[in-house]
Amino acid sequence: MSLDPLTSIIISPRNDVESLTIVSLAEALHIPCIVSKQPHGATLDVEPDLVARIRETNPVAHDVVIVEMPNVSTEDKLRELGFDVHIVDHHRYESLDRMRKESSLEQIRALFDMDDTTLRVAGFDPVLIRGVGLIDRGFVWELVKENVPEADRKRMIEYYREQGAVLDPNRSIEEKAAKNAWKNRKTIENVIVVTSDETNLSIRDAISFLVAEEFSEPPVVVISQPGRIVYVQDTPTALALQHTFGGFTFGQNLCWGKPIDADGNLPTVDEVISVHHLALLTK
């Protein structure tokens, strides 16, 4: 059973291509939407004046759809106020497992019955919207798994990258930093290690596309920004890394990330690779 836009409201950040697409679809299809200004790592508890904004944005809202902004306490408070809360997510956090096979965009489409005809009428290309959902589910490798024709794969990837540039004015700077880091990559015990000293730029997305340009199958890649974050992508050891270091998993539990903490602590590349190999041996 799909939700009725008239009595629903979506609460979503606008901090990556997937959430940008969700917000754009909501606007085009006249689904009331609160757009959070929070960056990656957004949580519902720090969203200002949330209940007042819900009631102002849609006074008759009954169904509240929360996109990738986890906070159980605030969700429960909304339920206590009489709202039906729908969680849209596909990540596994340190103390909260919200991993799902479907990307958040795919979940939103199902919740509001956004079929291809609906998308076309709203002015979207269903092939490109599907591409955003698949890429966010399992990056470009998912397009091959789903047997997407090569011509459509190229269009999907091009559109995804274009939308990334629309979203992020620093995109060209990030891509330049990513290319420099990729050029200086090392391979340590069958793991590709990419390191960048940039602390104010996110290079993971750009690195991912560089990897996809050179490899037909995903290698294990460590992306280390010592003053910011560390990632390990496309690894069967993501859950072991989370268990050891904390952080979060994504990409169907095949990718792991850990931001620097308040005390400035972050696992080193050597520590990460050590746990990765130990986990492989004990699987």
XYZ file of C-alpha atoms in Angstrom:
283
model
C 0.000 0.000 0.000
C 1.493 3.321 -1.098
C 1.465 6.482 0.972
C -0.762 9.423 0.109
C 1.294 12.576 -0.621
C -1.546 14.714 0.768
C -1.107 13.288 4.268
C 2.636 12.587 4.144
C 5.856 14.461 4.644
C 9.430 13.528 3.780
C 12.332 14.636 5.955
C 15.595 14.337 4.076
C 19.055 15.847 3.845
C 20.344 17.071 0.511
C 23.949 16.027 0.880
C 24.554 13.501 -1.908
C 23.180 12.586 -5.327
C 20.651 10.117 -3.941
C 19.133 12.557 -1.441
C 19.220 15.340 -4.042
C 17.177 13.077 -6.321
C 14.722 12.204 -3.548
C 14.163 15.895 -2.792
C 13.758 16.698 -6.503
C 11.180 13.930 -6.923
C 9.275 15.104 -3.844
C 9.126 18.650 -5.176
C 8.022 17.570 -8.657
C 5.361 15.206 -7.320
C 4.103 17.695 -4.718
C 5.043 15.583 -1.723
C 5.631 17.954 1.222
C 9.281 17.842 2.187
C 11.532 19.233 4.912
C 15.064 19.532 3.549
C 17.746 19.328 6.214
C 20.878 21.453 5.830
C 22.966 18.876 7.676
C 25.961 17.322 5.892
C 26.829 13.610 5.882
C 26.154 12.077 9.272
C 22.832 13.911 9.681
C 20.686 12.878 12.637
C 17.122 13.758 13.486
C 17.782 14.903 17.055
C 19.748 17.990 15.990
C 17.226 19.114 13.395
C 15.863 22.445 14.724
C 12.155 22.964 15.507
C 11.280 19.657 13.875
C 7.698 19.197 15.070
C 6.779 22.815 14.366
C 8.237 22.541 10.867
C 6.323 19.312 10.200
C 3.061 20.963 11.188
C 3.847 24.110 9.228
C 4.930 22.238 6.086
C 1.944 19.883 6.073
C -0.652 20.510 8.789
C -2.502 17.280 7.919
C 0.596 15.075 7.806
C 0.072 11.628 9.247
C 2.909 9.658 7.666
C 6.436 10.946 8.354
C 9.124 9.485 6.090
C 12.647 9.946 7.468
C 15.528 9.536 5.020
C 18.937 8.568 6.442
C 18.707 10.695 9.585
C 18.778 8.084 12.365
C 17.778 8.870 15.938
C 15.558 6.384 17.719
C 14.607 8.758 20.554
C 13.266 11.451 18.209
C 11.523 8.861 16.051
C 9.756 7.523 19.159
C 8.716 11.042 20.167
C 7.103 11.522 16.758
C 5.218 8.258 17.208
C 4.038 9.418 20.632
C 2.620 12.517 18.951
C 0.528 10.278 16.712
C 2.600 10.196 13.536
C 3.264 6.994 11.611
C 7.028 6.986 11.147
C 8.586 5.309 8.101
C 12.352 4.782 8.126
C 14.175 4.963 4.808
C 17.825 3.961 5.070
C 20.378 1.374 3.944
C 23.295 1.863 6.335
C 24.546 0.044 9.405
C 25.594 2.419 12.173
C 27.580 1.664 15.331
C 24.514 0.938 17.450
C 21.780 0.733 14.828
C 21.411 -1.693 11.930
C 19.335 -0.207 9.119
C 20.972 -2.062 6.286
C 18.647 -2.996 3.448
C 19.280 -4.289 -0.031
C 17.309 -1.472 -1.638
C 18.801 2.009 -1.776
C 16.914 4.845 -0.108
C 15.769 6.137 -3.487
C 14.359 2.728 -4.377
C 12.544 2.603 -1.033
C 11.043 6.064 -1.599
C 9.831 5.031 -5.049
C 8.121 1.987 -3.543
C 6.568 3.932 -0.649
C 4.957 6.453 -2.992
C 4.384 4.112 -5.944
C 6.605 6.120 -8.289
C 6.528 3.918 -11.377
C 8.216 4.836 -14.653
C 5.064 6.445 -16.051
C 4.791 8.689 -12.993
C 8.405 9.727 -13.396
C 7.983 10.535 -17.090
C 4.895 12.645 -16.422
C 6.877 14.528 -13.751
C 9.623 15.265 -16.287
C 12.231 12.679 -15.289
C 13.985 9.998 -17.316
C 13.192 6.712 -15.526
C 16.431 5.137 -16.759
C 18.514 7.843 -15.108
C 16.511 7.764 -11.874
C 16.920 3.989 -11.734
C 20.635 4.513 -12.255
C 20.925 6.778 -9.213
C 19.220 4.137 -7.070
C 21.419 1.325 -8.354
C 24.669 3.284 -8.030
C 23.820 4.261 -4.480
C 22.908 0.649 -3.726
C 26.192 -0.888 -4.922
C 28.030 1.732 -6.988
C 28.664 1.182 -10.716
C 29.295 -2.519 -10.142
C 25.576 -2.861 -9.414
C 24.746 -1.788 -12.961
C 26.591 -4.820 -14.309
C 25.008 -7.132 -11.727
C 21.573 -5.917 -12.842
C 22.436 -6.504 -16.526
C 21.898 -2.874 -17.461
C 22.739 -2.413 -21.167
C 26.077 -0.706 -21.771
C 24.542 2.371 -23.409
C 22.250 2.891 -20.417
C 25.144 2.299 -17.985
C 27.113 5.105 -19.619
C 24.129 7.454 -19.440
C 23.471 6.564 -15.800
C 27.083 7.157 -14.753
C 27.309 10.419 -16.686
C 24.059 11.676 -15.110
C 25.155 10.667 -11.611
C 28.417 12.559 -11.991
C 26.637 15.591 -13.442
C 24.291 15.661 -10.468
C 27.260 15.431 -8.117
C 28.680 18.559 -9.732
C 25.315 20.339 -9.396
C 25.197 19.462 -5.717
C 28.781 20.278 -4.812
C 30.487 23.485 -5.987
C 33.812 21.947 -4.901
C 33.383 18.960 -7.197
C 36.115 19.976 -9.645
C 38.493 20.603 -6.727
C 37.603 17.229 -5.213
C 38.186 15.446 -8.519
C 41.589 17.108 -8.892
C 42.566 16.085 -5.350
C 41.286 12.558 -6.011
C 43.314 12.263 -9.221
C 46.459 13.359 -7.403
C 45.846 10.865 -4.606
C 45.017 8.088 -7.075
C 48.201 8.761 -9.047
C 50.241 8.241 -5.864
C 48.355 5.134 -4.698
C 50.159 2.131 -3.281
C 49.306 -1.543 -3.146
C 49.877 -3.167 0.234
C 49.152 -6.876 0.585
C 46.664 -6.872 -2.320
C 44.915 -3.783 -0.978
C 44.986 -0.515 -2.923
C 45.745 2.362 -0.557
C 44.885 5.932 -1.509
C 45.964 8.671 0.890
C 45.175 12.376 0.905
C 46.067 15.119 3.364
C 42.963 17.078 2.378
C 40.830 17.603 5.477
C 38.144 19.873 3.997
C 37.332 17.833 0.891
C 35.547 14.530 0.433
C 37.349 12.512 -2.239
C 35.717 9.088 -1.784
C 33.123 9.468 -4.510
C 35.645 10.750 -7.054
C 38.109 7.986 -6.141
C 35.370 5.407 -6.652
C 34.827 6.515 -10.241
C 38.585 6.426 -10.909
C 38.660 2.854 -9.606
C 35.755 1.909 -11.863
C 37.558 3.326 -14.895
C 40.532 0.998 -14.370
C 38.977 -2.189 -12.997
C 36.242 -4.434 -14.358
C 35.682 -5.944 -10.904
C 35.901 -4.036 -7.614
C 39.242 -4.312 -5.797
C 39.587 -3.665 -2.065
C 40.466 0.005 -1.661
C 41.463 1.930 1.460
C 40.861 5.681 1.223
C 42.637 7.463 4.049
C 42.314 11.141 4.872
C 44.156 11.195 8.232
C 42.613 14.430 9.466
C 39.117 13.559 8.313
C 38.029 9.950 7.675
C 39.084 6.489 6.555
C 37.137 4.139 4.282
C 37.539 0.583 3.074
C 35.506 -0.191 -0.017
C 34.358 -3.446 -1.581
C 35.521 -5.758 1.156
C 33.929 -8.783 2.840
C 35.477 -7.543 6.102
C 33.420 -4.366 6.518
C 31.493 -5.708 9.501
C 34.705 -6.839 11.219
C 36.188 -3.376 10.701
C 33.090 -1.785 12.206
C 33.186 -4.177 15.157
C 36.836 -3.268 15.803
C 36.874 0.456 15.126
C 33.229 1.580 15.153
C 32.013 3.756 12.316
C 29.394 2.663 9.793
C 28.887 0.303 6.877
C 27.159 0.890 3.567
C 26.988 -0.634 0.097
C 25.240 -3.789 1.351
C 27.757 -4.179 4.189
C 30.658 -4.310 1.731
C 32.006 -0.841 2.545
C 33.066 0.699 5.854
C 33.862 4.222 7.017
C 35.070 5.848 10.225
C 35.217 9.631 10.702
C 37.810 11.173 12.986
C 36.440 11.427 16.523
C 36.242 14.431 18.843
C 39.644 13.582 20.327
C 41.288 13.440 16.919
C 41.569 9.647 16.883
C 41.384 7.710 13.639
C 42.639 4.221 12.746
C 45.849 4.211 10.715
C 46.171 2.468 7.385
C 48.399 -0.201 8.972
C 45.815 -0.868 11.692
C 42.999 -1.090 9.178
C 44.879 -3.468 6.868
C 45.910 -5.626 9.827
C 42.292 -6.073 10.950
C 41.181 -6.593 7.359
C 43.631 -9.475 6.832
C 42.925 -11.014 10.215
C 39.216 -10.984 9.393
C 39.903 -12.689 6.055
C 41.875 -15.443 7.805
C 39.149 -16.100 10.351
C 36.206 -16.097 7.947
